[in-house]
Structures are given as C-alpha cells and as structure tokens.
Protein backbone atom coordinates (compact mmCIF):
# COMPACT_ATOMS: atom_id res chain seq x y z
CA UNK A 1 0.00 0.00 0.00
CA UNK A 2 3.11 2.46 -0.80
CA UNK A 3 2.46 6.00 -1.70
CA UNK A 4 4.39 7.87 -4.53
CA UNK A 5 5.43 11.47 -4.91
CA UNK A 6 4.63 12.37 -9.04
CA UNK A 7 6.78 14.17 -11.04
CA UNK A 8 5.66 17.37 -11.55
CA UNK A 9 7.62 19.79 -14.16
CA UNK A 10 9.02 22.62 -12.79
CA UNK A 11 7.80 22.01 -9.04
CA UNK A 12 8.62 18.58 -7.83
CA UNK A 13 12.78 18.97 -7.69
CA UNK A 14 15.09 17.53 -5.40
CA UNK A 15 14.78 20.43 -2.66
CA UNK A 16 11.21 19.44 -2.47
CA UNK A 17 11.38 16.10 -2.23
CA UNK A 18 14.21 16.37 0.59
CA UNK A 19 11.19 18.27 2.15
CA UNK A 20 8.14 16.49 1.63
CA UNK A 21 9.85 12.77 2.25
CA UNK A 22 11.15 14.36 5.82
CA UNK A 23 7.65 14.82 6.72
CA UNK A 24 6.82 11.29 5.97
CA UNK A 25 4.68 9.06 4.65
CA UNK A 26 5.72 8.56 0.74
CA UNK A 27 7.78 5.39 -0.32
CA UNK A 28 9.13 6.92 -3.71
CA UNK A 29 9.33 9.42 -5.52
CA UNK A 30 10.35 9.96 -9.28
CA UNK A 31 12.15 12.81 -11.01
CA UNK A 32 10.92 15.57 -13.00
CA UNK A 33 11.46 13.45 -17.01
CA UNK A 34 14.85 14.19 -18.16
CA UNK A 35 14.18 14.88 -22.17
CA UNK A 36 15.93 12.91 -24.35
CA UNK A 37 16.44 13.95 -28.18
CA UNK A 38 19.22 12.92 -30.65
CA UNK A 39 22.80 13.34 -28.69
CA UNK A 40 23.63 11.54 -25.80
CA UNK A 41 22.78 13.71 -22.99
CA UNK A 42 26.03 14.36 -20.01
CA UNK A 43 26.00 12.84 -16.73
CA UNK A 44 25.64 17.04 -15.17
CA UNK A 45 22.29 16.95 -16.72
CA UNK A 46 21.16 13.69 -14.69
CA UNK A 47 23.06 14.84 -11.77
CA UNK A 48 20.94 18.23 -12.13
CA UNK A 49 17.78 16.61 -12.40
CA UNK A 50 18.17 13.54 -9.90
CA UNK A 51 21.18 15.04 -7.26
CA UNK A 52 20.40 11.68 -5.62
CA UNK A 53 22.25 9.61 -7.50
CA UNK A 54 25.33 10.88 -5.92
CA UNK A 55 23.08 8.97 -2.78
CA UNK A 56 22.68 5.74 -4.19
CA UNK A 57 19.00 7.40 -5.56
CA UNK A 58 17.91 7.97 -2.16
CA UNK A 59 16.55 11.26 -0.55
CA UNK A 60 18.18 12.57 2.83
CA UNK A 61 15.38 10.75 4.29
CA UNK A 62 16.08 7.27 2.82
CA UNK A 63 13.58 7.59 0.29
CA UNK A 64 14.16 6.17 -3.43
CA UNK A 65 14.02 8.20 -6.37
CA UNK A 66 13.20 6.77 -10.10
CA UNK A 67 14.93 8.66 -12.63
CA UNK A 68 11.87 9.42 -15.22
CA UNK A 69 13.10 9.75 -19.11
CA UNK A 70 10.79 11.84 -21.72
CA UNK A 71 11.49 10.86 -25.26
CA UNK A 72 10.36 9.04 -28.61
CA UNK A 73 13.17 7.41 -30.14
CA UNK A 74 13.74 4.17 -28.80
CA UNK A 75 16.84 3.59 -29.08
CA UNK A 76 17.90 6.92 -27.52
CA UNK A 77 15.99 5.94 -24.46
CA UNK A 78 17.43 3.12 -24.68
CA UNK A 79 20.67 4.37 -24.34
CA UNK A 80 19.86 7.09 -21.55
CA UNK A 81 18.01 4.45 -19.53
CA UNK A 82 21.20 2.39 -19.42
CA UNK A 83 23.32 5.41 -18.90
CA UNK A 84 21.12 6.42 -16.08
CA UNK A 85 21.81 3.01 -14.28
CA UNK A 86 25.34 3.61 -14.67
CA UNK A 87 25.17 6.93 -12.75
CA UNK A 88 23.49 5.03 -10.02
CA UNK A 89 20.02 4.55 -10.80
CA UNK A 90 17.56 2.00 -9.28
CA UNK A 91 14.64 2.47 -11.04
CA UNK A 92 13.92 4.06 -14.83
CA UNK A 93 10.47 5.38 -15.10
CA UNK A 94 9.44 6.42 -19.26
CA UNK A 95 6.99 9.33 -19.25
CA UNK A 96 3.61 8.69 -21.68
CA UNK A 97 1.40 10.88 -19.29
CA UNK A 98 2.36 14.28 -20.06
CA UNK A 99 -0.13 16.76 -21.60
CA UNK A 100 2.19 19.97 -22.14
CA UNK A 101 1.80 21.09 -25.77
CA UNK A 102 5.25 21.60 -26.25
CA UNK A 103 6.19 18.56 -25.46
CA UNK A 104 3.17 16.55 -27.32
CA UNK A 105 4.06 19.14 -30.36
CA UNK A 106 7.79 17.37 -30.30
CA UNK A 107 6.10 13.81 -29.87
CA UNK A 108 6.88 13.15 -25.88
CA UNK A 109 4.26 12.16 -23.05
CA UNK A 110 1.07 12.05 -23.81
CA UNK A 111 0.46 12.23 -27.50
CA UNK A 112 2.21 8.59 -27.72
CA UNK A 113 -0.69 7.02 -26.51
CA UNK A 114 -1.67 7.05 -29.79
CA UNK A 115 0.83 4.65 -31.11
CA UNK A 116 0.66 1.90 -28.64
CA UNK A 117 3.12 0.54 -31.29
CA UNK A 118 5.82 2.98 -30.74
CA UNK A 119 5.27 3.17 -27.29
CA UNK A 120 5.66 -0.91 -26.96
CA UNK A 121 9.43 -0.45 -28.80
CA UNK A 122 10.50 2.82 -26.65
CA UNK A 123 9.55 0.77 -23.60
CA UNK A 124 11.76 -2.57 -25.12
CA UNK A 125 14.40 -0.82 -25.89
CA UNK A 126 14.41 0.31 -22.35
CA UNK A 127 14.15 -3.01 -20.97
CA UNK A 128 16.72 -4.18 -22.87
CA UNK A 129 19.36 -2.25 -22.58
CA UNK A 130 18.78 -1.82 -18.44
CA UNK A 131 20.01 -4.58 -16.10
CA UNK A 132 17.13 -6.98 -15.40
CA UNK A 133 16.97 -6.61 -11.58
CA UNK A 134 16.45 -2.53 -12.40
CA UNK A 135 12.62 -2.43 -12.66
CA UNK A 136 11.76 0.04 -15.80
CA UNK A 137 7.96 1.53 -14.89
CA UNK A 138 6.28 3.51 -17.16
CA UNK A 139 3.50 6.50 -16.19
CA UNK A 140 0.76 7.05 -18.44
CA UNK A 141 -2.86 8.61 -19.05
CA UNK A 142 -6.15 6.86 -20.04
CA UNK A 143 -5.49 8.30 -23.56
CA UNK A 144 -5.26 11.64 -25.60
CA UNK A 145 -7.82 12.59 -27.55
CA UNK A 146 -10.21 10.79 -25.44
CA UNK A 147 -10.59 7.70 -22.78
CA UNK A 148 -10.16 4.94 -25.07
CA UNK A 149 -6.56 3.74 -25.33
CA UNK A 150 -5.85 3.45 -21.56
CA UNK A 151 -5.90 -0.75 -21.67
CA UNK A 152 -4.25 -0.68 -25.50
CA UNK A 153 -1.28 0.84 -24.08
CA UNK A 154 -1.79 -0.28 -20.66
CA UNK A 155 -1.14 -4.21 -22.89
CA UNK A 156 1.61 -2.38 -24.64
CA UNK A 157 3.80 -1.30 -21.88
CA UNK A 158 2.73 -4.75 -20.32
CA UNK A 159 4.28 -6.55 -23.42
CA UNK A 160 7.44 -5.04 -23.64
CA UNK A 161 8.48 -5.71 -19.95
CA UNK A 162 7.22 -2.95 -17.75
CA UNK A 163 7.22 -4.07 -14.01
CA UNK A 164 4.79 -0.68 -12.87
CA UNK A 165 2.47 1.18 -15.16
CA UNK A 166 1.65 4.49 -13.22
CA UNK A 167 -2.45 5.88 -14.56
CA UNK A 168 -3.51 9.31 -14.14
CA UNK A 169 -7.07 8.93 -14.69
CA UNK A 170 -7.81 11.30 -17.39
CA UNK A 171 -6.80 11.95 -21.17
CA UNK A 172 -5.18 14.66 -22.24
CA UNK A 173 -7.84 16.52 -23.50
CA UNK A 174 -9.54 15.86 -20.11
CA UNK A 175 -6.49 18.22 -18.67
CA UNK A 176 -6.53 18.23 -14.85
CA UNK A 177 -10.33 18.86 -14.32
CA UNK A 178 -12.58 16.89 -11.76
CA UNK A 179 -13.52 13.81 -12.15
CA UNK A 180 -10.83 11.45 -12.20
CA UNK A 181 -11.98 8.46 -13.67
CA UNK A 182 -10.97 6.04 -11.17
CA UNK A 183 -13.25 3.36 -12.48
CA UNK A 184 -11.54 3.34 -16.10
CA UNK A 185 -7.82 2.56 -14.33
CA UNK A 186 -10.17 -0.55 -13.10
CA UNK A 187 -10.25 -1.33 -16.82
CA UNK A 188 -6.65 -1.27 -17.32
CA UNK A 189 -5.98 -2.72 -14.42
CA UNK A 190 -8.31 -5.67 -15.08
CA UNK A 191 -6.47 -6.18 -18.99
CA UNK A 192 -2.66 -6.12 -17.51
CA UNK A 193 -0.93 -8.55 -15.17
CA UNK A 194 1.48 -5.63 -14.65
CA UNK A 195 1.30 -3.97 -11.15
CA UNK A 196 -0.88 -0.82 -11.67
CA UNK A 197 -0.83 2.18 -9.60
CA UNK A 198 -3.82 5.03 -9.98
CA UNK A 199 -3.04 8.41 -9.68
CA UNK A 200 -5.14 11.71 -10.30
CA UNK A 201 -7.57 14.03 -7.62
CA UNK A 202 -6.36 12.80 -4.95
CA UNK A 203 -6.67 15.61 -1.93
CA UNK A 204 -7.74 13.67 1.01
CA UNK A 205 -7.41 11.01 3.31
CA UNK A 206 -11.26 10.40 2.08
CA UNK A 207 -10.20 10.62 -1.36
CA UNK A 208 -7.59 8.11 -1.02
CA UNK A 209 -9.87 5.34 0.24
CA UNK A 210 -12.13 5.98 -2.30
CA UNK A 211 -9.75 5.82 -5.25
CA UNK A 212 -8.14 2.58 -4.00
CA UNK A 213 -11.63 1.00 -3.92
CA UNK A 214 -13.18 2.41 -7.23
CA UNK A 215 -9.99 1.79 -8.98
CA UNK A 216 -8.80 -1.51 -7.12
CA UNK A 217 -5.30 -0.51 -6.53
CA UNK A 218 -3.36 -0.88 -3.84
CA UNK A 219 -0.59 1.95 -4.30
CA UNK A 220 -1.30 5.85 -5.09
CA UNK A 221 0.61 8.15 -7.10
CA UNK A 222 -0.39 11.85 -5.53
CA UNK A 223 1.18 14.83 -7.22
CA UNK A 224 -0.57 18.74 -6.33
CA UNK A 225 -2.80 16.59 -3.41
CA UNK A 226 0.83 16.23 -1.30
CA UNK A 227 2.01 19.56 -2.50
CA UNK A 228 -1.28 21.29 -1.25
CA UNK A 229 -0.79 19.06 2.20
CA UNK A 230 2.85 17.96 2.64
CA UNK A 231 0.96 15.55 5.44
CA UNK A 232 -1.22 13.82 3.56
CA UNK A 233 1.01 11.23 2.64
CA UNK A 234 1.61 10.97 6.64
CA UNK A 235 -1.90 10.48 7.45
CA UNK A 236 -2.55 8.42 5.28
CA UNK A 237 -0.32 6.16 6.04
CA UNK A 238 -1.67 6.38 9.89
CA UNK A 239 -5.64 5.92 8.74
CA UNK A 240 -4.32 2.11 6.91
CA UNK A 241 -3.45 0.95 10.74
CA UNK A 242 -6.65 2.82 12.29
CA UNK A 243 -4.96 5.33 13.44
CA UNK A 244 -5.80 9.07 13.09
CA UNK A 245 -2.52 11.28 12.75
CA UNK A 246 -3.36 15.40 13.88
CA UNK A 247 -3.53 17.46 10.93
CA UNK A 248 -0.44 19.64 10.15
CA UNK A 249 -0.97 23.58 10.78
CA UNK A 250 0.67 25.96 8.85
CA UNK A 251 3.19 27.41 12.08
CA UNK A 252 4.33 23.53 11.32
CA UNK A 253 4.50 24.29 7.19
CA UNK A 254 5.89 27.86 7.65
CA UNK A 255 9.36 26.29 8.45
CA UNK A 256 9.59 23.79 5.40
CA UNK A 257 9.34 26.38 3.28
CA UNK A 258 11.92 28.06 4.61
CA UNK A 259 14.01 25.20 4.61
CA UNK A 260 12.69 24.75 0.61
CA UNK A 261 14.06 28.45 -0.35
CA UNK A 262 17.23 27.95 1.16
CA UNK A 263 17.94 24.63 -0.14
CA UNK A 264 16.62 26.59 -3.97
CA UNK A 265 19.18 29.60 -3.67
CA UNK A 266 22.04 26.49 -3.25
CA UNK A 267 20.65 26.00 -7.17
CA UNK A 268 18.99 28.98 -8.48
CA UNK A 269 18.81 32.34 -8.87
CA UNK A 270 16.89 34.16 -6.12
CA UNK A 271 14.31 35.42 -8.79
CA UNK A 272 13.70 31.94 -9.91
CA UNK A 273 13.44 30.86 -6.26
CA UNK A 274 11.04 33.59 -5.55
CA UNK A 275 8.81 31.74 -8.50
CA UNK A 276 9.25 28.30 -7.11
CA UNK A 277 7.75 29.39 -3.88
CA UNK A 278 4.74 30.96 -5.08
CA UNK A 279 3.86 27.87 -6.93
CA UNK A 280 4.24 26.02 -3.95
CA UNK A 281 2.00 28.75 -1.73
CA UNK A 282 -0.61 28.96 -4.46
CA UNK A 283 -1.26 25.06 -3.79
CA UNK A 284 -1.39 24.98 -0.27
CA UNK A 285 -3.66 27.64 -0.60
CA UNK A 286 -6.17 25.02 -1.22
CA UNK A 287 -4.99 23.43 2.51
CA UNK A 288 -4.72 26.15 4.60
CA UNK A 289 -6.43 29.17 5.37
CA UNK A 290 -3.91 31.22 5.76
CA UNK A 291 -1.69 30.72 2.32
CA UNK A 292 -5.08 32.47 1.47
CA UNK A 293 -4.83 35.57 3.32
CA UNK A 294 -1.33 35.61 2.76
CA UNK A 295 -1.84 35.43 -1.30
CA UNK A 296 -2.42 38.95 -2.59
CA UNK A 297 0.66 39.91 -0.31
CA UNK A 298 3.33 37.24 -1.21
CA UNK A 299 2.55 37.16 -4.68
CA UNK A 300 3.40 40.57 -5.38
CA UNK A 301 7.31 40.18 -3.83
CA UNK A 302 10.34 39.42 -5.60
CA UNK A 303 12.96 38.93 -3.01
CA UNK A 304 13.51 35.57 -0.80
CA UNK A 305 14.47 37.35 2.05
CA UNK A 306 11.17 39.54 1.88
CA UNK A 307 9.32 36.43 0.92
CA UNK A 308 10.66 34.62 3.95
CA UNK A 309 10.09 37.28 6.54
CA UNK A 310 6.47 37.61 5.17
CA UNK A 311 5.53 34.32 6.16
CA UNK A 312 7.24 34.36 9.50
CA UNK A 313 5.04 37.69 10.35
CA UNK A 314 2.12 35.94 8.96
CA UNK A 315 2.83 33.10 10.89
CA UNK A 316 3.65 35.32 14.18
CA UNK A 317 0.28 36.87 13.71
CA UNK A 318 -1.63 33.83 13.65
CA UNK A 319 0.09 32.63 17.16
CA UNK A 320 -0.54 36.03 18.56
C-alpha cells in the first residue's frame, strides 16, 4: 500500500522532495522526465535533475528516487536508460502521461498514446538495454484525444516488460479537471498482469480510500494533493493501521518552506526561487487558510528574504 510522490515539471525537484519525504509518509518518488532527443545527454544533466544519485538514488530521508526519461526514439531511451543506471540509478520510469503542448508538439508524453506501437518499442528498448533486476515503470494517461486507449497501451507497456504502469485517470484533452476516472484505471488494471498504480484528484485522506476502492489498486501516485498538504502522505499512512494522525498547521509548514528556499538559492537564482515558492503557496492555498490571506501579499514580492520574513510575520500573527 506504498504511496508515490509524481513528477511534476518545474515544481517537484530535489529540494522538495528532501522536504516532503522528511515529513513522511511517501515510499518513492520519481524525477521531473529528463528529455531525451538525438545526442547523448552528459552525466551534469542527470546529476541536475536527480542530485540523488550521488546517494545511491535515495533522498536525505532514505527515500528512493526513479529517474523518469521523456522521449520518442527508442533507441535513444534506450541508451539514456542504461546510462542512467550507470550513474546510479535503481529504477527508470518512461513518461507517456504528459499533456504539455510543447512537449506533445515534439512527440513526448502524452500524445504517444496514440501509437501503442511505438510506445511498446521505446519501452523494449528500455528493458533491454537496463540490467534486469532494475525495474523500468512507465506512467501514463487513459489516452489523448479521449478515454479509449488506456488498456491498448496499458497491454503495450505490459508486453514489452514494464514491471509498474503508473495511470492518471484522465486523457489529455480531459487536462486536470474533476472527475478522475478512477473506475476506467479498473479497466486497465483488469487487462494487464502488470502492477498498476492510480493516480489523479487525490486531496484527502477520504479521497484516497475511495480511489483505491473504485480503482482496485493498492498503491497511489499523488502529485498537487501532497504539495497542497505535505501531510497527507503521513496520514494516510496512519488511517491504513486505524490510526488518526493530527492534521499539520501551517506554524508547522511555515518552516519547510523556509528550509525549501534555502535549499533553492544552493541552485537557483533568487528570482527563480522567488517563482518556485509561489507555486508552492498557491497550492497549499487550497490546505490552509492562511496561504489564502497571505496570497495577494506574497505574490506581489520578488525577493527571498522579503518572501521569507512575510511568512514568519504571517505566521507570528496567527500565534498572537
């Protein structure tokens, strides 16, 4: 019953992972995908993207990390999936769920899932040229256009040797509005002896429960759900032993994201580190109250240390 951090683009990096696996509760995560296009790609540009292999692919926590590839050629992938093991790798994930234009215009994620074909020889060539006891997974939507080539490919992937296919429960057309269409991963899941693990609108404890029994999986992928409540995975993992875990307050989240900005200026400009942490307050503006109120105000600064000092007053206020 594990629980995995997605890869989000741009969001879910290493300094965010070191702080949402400290908090507890999720049993893997996977890298933002690492593109791969006609050259071989350097070992600083897997070291950028997955810092953990310098840590045996393990967060600070002891967590494991999957190194996720984005690409259409197969053998290229193949290539950068073996190269990836050789930099320390323990897993190789293949990305056929994402729905960014730019990348579906260059033929990556999402708009594969039209050519179950192509996407059975990307994921071969994967297999083959990794070490069998390195598990390649493979992550997934329902379909692109529309919901109706989520078991094809499911049996694709299945075919050419994936251990994991990873379902978000929606095509790409369907974007990332409600519903999640739990009961169509059933379908998949039904069609494949692969392991399958549902992802998509996951935001509660509640929700969780009620995914694993419309979809009839036993592990969750949870992507903006963990970033909105860094303790979900926490709790959840307290409500499968009948045990209820106190809810995290935000004098409790106020801290990680301190710890998140300086861990981001160790890699990035301030002014990019500034944007990281807005995207990560506008989602837990959907868990707390007070990333709310604080909104209007934080959104309109540009310095960290400003940034930083206008979440400890916020956070002062509230104990006050």
């Amino acid at each position: 019953m594990r629980i995995i951090l997605a890869p989000m683009e741009g969001l879910v990096d290493a300094p965010i992972r070191e702080t949402l696996t400290r908090v507890g509760g999720i049993d893997r995560c996977v890298t933002e995908f690492i593109r791969v296009t006609h050259g071989m790609l350097p070992p600083r540009i897997f070291y950028k993207y997955a810092p953990e292999l310098h840590r045996r692919a393990l967060t600070e926590a002891g967590t494991p990390v999957a190194v996720q590839l984005l690409g259409s050629d197969p053998e290229m992938m193949g290539r950068h999936g073996a190269r990836a093991v050789e930099l320390g790798a323990g897993q190789v994930d293949i990305n056929f769920g994402c729905p960014a234009k730019t990348v579906n215009r260059h033929k990556g994620g999402c708009v594969l899932m039209r050519e179950p074909e192509l996407m059975y020889e990307i994921a071969a060539a994967v297999r083959r040229a990794v070490p069998a006891d390195i598990p390649v997974t493979a992550k997934m939507r329902l379909g692109y256009d529309d919901r109706s080539m989520g078991v094809a490919c499911g049996q694709a992937l299945e075919a050419a040797g994936a251990a994991e296919i990873v379902i978000h429960a929606r095509s790409k057309v369907d974007g990332y509005r409600p519903p999640a269409y739990w009961e169509e991963i059933a379908r998949v899941r039904e069609a494949v002896s692969a392991h399958v693990i549902a992802n998509g609108e996951i935001w509660t404890v509640e929700d969780y429960w009620r995914c694993r029994r419309v979809s009839g999986c036993d592990d969750v992928m949870i992507g903006r759900g963990l970033i909105a409540r860094p303790d979900l995975a926490r709790r959840i993992k307290a409500s499968q032993v009948g045990r209820d875990e106190p809810e995290m307050t935000w004098a409790e989240v106020t801290p990680l994201i301190a710890e998140y900005a300086a861990a981001l200026q160790t890699r990035l400009e301030d002014r990019y580190v500034t944007g990281r942490i807005k995207q990560w307050l506008n989602y837990l503006r959907q868990g707390f109250a007070e990333a709310e109120e604080l909104w209007p105000r934080a959104r309109k600064l540009r310095e960290v240390a400003t940034m930083i000092a206008c979440l400890e007053e916020a956070r002062c206020e509230r104990a006050a």
